[in-house]
CSV table of N, CA and C in Angstrom, one decimal:
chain,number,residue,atom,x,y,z
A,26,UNK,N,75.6,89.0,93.7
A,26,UNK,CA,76.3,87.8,93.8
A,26,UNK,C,76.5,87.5,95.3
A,27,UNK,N,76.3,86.4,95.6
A,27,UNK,CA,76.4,86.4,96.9
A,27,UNK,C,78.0,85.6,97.3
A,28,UNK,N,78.6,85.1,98.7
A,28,UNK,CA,79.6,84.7,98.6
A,28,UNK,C,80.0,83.5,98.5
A,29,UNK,N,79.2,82.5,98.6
A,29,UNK,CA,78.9,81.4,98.2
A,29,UNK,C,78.8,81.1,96.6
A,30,UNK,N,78.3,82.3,95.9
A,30,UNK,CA,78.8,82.2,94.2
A,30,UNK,C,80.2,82.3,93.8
A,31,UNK,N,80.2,83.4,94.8
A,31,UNK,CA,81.9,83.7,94.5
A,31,UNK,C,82.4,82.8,94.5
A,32,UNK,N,82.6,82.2,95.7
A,32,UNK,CA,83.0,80.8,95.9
A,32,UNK,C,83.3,80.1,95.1
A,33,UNK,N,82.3,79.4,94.3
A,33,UNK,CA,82.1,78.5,93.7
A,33,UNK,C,82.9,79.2,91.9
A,34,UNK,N,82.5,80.6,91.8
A,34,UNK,CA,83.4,80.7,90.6
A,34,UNK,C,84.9,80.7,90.8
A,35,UNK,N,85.6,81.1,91.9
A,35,UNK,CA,86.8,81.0,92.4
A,35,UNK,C,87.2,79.9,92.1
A,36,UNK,N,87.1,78.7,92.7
A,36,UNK,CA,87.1,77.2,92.4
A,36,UNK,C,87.0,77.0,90.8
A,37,UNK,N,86.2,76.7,90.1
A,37,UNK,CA,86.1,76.7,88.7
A,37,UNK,C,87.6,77.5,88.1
A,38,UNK,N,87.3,78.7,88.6
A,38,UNK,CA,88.8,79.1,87.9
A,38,UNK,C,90.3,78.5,88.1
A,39,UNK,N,90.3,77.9,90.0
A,39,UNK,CA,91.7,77.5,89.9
A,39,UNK,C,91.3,75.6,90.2
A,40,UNK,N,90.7,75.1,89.3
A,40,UNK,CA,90.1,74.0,88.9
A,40,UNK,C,91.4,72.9,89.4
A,41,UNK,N,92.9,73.4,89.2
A,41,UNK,CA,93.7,72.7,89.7
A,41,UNK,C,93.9,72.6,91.0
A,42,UNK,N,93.4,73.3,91.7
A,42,UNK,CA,93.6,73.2,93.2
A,42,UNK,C,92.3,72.1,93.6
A,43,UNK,N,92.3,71.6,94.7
A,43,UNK,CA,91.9,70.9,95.5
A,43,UNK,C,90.3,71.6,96.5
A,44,UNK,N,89.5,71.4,96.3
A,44,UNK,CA,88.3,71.6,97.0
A,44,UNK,C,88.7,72.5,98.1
A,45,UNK,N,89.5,71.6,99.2
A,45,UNK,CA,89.9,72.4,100.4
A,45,UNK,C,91.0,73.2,100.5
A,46,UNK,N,92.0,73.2,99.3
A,46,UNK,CA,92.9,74.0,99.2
A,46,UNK,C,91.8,75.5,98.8
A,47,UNK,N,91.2,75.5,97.5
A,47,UNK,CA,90.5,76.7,97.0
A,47,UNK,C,89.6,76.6,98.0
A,48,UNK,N,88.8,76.1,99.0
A,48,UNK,CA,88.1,77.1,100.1
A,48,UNK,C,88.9,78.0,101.2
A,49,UNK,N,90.3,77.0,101.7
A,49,UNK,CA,90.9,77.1,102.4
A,49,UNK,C,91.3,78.7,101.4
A,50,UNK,N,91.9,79.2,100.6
A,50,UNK,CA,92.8,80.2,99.9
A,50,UNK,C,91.5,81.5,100.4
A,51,UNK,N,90.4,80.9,99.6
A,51,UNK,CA,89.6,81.6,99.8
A,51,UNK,C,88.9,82.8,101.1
A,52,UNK,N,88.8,82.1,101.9
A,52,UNK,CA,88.7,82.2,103.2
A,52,UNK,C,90.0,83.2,103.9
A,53,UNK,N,91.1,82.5,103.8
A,53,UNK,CA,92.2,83.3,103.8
A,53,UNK,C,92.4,84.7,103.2
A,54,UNK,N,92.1,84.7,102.1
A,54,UNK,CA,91.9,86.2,101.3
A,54,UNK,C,90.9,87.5,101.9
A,55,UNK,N,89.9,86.5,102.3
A,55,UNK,CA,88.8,87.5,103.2
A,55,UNK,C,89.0,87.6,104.7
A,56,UNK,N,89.7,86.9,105.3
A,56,UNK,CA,90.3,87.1,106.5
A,56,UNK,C,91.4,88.3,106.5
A,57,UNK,N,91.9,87.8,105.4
A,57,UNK,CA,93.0,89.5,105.2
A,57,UNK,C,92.5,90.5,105.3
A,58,UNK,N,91.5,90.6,104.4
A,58,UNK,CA,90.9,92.2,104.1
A,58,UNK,C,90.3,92.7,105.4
A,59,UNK,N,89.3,91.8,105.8
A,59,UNK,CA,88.7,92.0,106.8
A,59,UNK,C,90.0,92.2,108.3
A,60,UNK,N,91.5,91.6,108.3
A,60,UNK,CA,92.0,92.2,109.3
A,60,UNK,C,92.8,93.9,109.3
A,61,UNK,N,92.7,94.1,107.7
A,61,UNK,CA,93.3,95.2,107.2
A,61,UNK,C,92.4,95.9,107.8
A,62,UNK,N,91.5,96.1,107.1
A,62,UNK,CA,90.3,97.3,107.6
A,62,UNK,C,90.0,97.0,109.2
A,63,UNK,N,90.1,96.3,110.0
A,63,UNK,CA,90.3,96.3,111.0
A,63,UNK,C,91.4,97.1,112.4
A,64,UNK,N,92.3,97.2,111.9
A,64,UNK,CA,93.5,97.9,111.9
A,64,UNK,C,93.4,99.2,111.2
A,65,UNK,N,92.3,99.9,110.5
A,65,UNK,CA,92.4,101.2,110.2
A,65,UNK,C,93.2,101.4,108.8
A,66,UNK,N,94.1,100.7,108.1
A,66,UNK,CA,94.6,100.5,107.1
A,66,UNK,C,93.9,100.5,105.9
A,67,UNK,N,95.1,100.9,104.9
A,67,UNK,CA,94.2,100.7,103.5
A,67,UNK,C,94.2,99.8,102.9
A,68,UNK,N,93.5,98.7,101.9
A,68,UNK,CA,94.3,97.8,100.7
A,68,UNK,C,93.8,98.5,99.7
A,69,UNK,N,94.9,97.9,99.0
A,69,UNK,CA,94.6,98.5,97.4
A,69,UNK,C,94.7,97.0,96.3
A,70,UNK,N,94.2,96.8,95.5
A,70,UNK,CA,94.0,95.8,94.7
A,70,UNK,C,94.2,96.5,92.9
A,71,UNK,N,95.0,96.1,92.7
A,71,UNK,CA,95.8,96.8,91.2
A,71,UNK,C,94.6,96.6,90.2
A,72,UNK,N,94.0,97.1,89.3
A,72,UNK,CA,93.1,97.7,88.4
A,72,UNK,C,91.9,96.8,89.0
A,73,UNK,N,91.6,96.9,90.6
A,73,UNK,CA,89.7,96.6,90.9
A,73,UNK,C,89.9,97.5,91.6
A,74,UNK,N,90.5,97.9,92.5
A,74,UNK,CA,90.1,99.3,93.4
A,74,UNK,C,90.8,99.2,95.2
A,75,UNK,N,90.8,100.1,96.0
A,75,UNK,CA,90.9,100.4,97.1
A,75,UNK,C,89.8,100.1,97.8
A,76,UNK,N,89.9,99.3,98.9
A,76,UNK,CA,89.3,99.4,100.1
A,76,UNK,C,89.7,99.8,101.6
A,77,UNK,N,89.0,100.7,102.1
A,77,UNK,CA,89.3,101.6,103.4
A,77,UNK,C,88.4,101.5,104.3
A,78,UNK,N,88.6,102.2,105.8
A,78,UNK,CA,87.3,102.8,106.6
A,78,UNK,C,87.3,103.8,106.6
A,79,UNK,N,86.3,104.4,106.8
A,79,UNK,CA,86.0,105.7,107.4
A,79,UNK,C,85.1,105.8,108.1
A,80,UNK,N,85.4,107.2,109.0
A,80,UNK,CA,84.8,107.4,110.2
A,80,UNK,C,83.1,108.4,110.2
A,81,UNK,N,82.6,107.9,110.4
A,81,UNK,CA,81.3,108.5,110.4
A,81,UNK,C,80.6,109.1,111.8
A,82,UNK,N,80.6,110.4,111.8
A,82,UNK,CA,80.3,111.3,112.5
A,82,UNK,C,79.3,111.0,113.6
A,83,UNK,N,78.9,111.1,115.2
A,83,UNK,CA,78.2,110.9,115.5
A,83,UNK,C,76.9,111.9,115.3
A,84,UNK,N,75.7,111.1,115.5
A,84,UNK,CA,74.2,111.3,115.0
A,84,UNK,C,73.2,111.3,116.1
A,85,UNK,N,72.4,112.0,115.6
A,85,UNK,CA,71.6,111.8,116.6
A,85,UNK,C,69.8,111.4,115.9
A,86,UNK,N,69.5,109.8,116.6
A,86,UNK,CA,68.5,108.9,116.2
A,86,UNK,C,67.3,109.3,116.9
A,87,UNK,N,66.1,108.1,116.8
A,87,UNK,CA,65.6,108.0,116.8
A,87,UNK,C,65.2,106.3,117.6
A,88,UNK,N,64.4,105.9,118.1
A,88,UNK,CA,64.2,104.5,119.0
A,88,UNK,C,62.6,104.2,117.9
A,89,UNK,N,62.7,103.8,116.7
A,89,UNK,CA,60.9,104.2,116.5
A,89,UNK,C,60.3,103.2,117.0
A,90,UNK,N,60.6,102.5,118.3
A,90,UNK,CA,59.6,101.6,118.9
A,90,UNK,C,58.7,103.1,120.0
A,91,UNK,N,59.6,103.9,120.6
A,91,UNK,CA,59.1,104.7,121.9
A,91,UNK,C,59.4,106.0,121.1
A,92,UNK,N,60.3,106.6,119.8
A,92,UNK,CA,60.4,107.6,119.6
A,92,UNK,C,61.0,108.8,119.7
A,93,UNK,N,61.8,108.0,121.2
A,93,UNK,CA,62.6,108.7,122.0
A,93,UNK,C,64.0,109.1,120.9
A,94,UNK,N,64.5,110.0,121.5
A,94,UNK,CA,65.5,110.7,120.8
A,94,UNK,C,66.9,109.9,121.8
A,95,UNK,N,67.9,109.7,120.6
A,95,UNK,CA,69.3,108.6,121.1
A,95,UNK,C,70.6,109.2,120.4
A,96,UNK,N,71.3,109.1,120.9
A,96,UNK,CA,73.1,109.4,120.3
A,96,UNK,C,73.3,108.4,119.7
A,97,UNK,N,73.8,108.3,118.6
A,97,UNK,CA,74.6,107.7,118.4
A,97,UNK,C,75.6,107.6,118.1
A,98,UNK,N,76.8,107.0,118.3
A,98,UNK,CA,78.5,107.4,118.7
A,98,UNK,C,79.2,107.4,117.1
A,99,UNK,N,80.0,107.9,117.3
A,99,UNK,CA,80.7,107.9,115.7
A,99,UNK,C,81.3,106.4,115.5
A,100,UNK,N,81.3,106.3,114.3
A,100,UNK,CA,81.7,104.6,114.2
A,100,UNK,C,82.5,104.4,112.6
A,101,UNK,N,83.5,103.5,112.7
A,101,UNK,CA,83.8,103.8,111.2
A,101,UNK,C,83.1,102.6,110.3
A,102,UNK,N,82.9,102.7,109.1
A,102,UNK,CA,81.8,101.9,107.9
A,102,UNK,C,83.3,101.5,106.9
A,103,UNK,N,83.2,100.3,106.2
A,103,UNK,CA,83.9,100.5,105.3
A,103,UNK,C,83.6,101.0,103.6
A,104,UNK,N,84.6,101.1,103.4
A,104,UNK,CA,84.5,102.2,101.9
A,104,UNK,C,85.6,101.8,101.0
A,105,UNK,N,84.6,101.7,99.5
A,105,UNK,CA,85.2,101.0,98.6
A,105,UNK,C,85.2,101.9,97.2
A,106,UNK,N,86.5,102.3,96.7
A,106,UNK,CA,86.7,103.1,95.8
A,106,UNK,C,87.5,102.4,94.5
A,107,UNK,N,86.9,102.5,93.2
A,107,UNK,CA,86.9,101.5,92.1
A,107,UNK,C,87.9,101.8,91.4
A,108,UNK,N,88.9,101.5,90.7
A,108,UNK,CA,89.8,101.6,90.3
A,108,UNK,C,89.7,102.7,88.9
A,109,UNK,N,90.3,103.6,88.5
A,109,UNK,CA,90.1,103.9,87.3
A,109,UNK,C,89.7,103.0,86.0
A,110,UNK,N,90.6,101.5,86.2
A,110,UNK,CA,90.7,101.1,85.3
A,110,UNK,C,89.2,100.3,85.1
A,111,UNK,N,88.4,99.8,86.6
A,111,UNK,CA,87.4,98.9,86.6
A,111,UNK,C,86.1,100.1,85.6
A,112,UNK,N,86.6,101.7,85.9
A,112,UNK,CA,85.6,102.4,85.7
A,112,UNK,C,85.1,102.6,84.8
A,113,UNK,N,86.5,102.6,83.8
A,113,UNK,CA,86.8,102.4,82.3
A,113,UNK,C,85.8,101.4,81.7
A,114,UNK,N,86.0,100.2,82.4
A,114,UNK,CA,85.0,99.0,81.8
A,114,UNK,C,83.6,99.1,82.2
A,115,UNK,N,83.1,99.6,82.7
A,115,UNK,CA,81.7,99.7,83.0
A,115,UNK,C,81.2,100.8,81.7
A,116,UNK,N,81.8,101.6,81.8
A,116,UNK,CA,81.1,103.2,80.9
A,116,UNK,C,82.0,103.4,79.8
């Protein structure tokens, strides 16, 4: 799904809101997360799951244009762990 579906089912569901209110909320919601994990912090979302960073070890690459051997610095990725309850519904 991409986020533009999302979108668009978002809207459908709060059908009473207003076009630019439900973009406007929308937008806002992913601004949050995205400043949480920013900040190193956790969110948690009650029976869909936790989202976090973590930090990923520095490595050492590859250039496959020249093949030359490169560092690469530790960096943190984000990381998404599913709720028990979402787990329940899949299996």
């Amino acid at each position: 799904m991409k986020k533009s579906d999302l979108l668009e089912n978002f809207k459908k569901r709060l059908s009473y809101l207003s076009h630019t209110d439900s973009t406007t909320s929308f937008e806002l919601i992913l601004k949050a997360i995205n400043e949480t994990l920013k900040k190193g912090e956790r969110m948690e979302v009650r029976g869909f799951g936790s989202l976090s960073t973590r930090i990923r070890k520095p490595i050492r690459g590859r250039n496959p244009k020249s093949g030359e051997a490169i560092e690469l610095s530790e960096r943190k990725v984000p990381y998404f762990r599913a709720s028990k309850e979402l787990n329940r519904k899949f299996n």
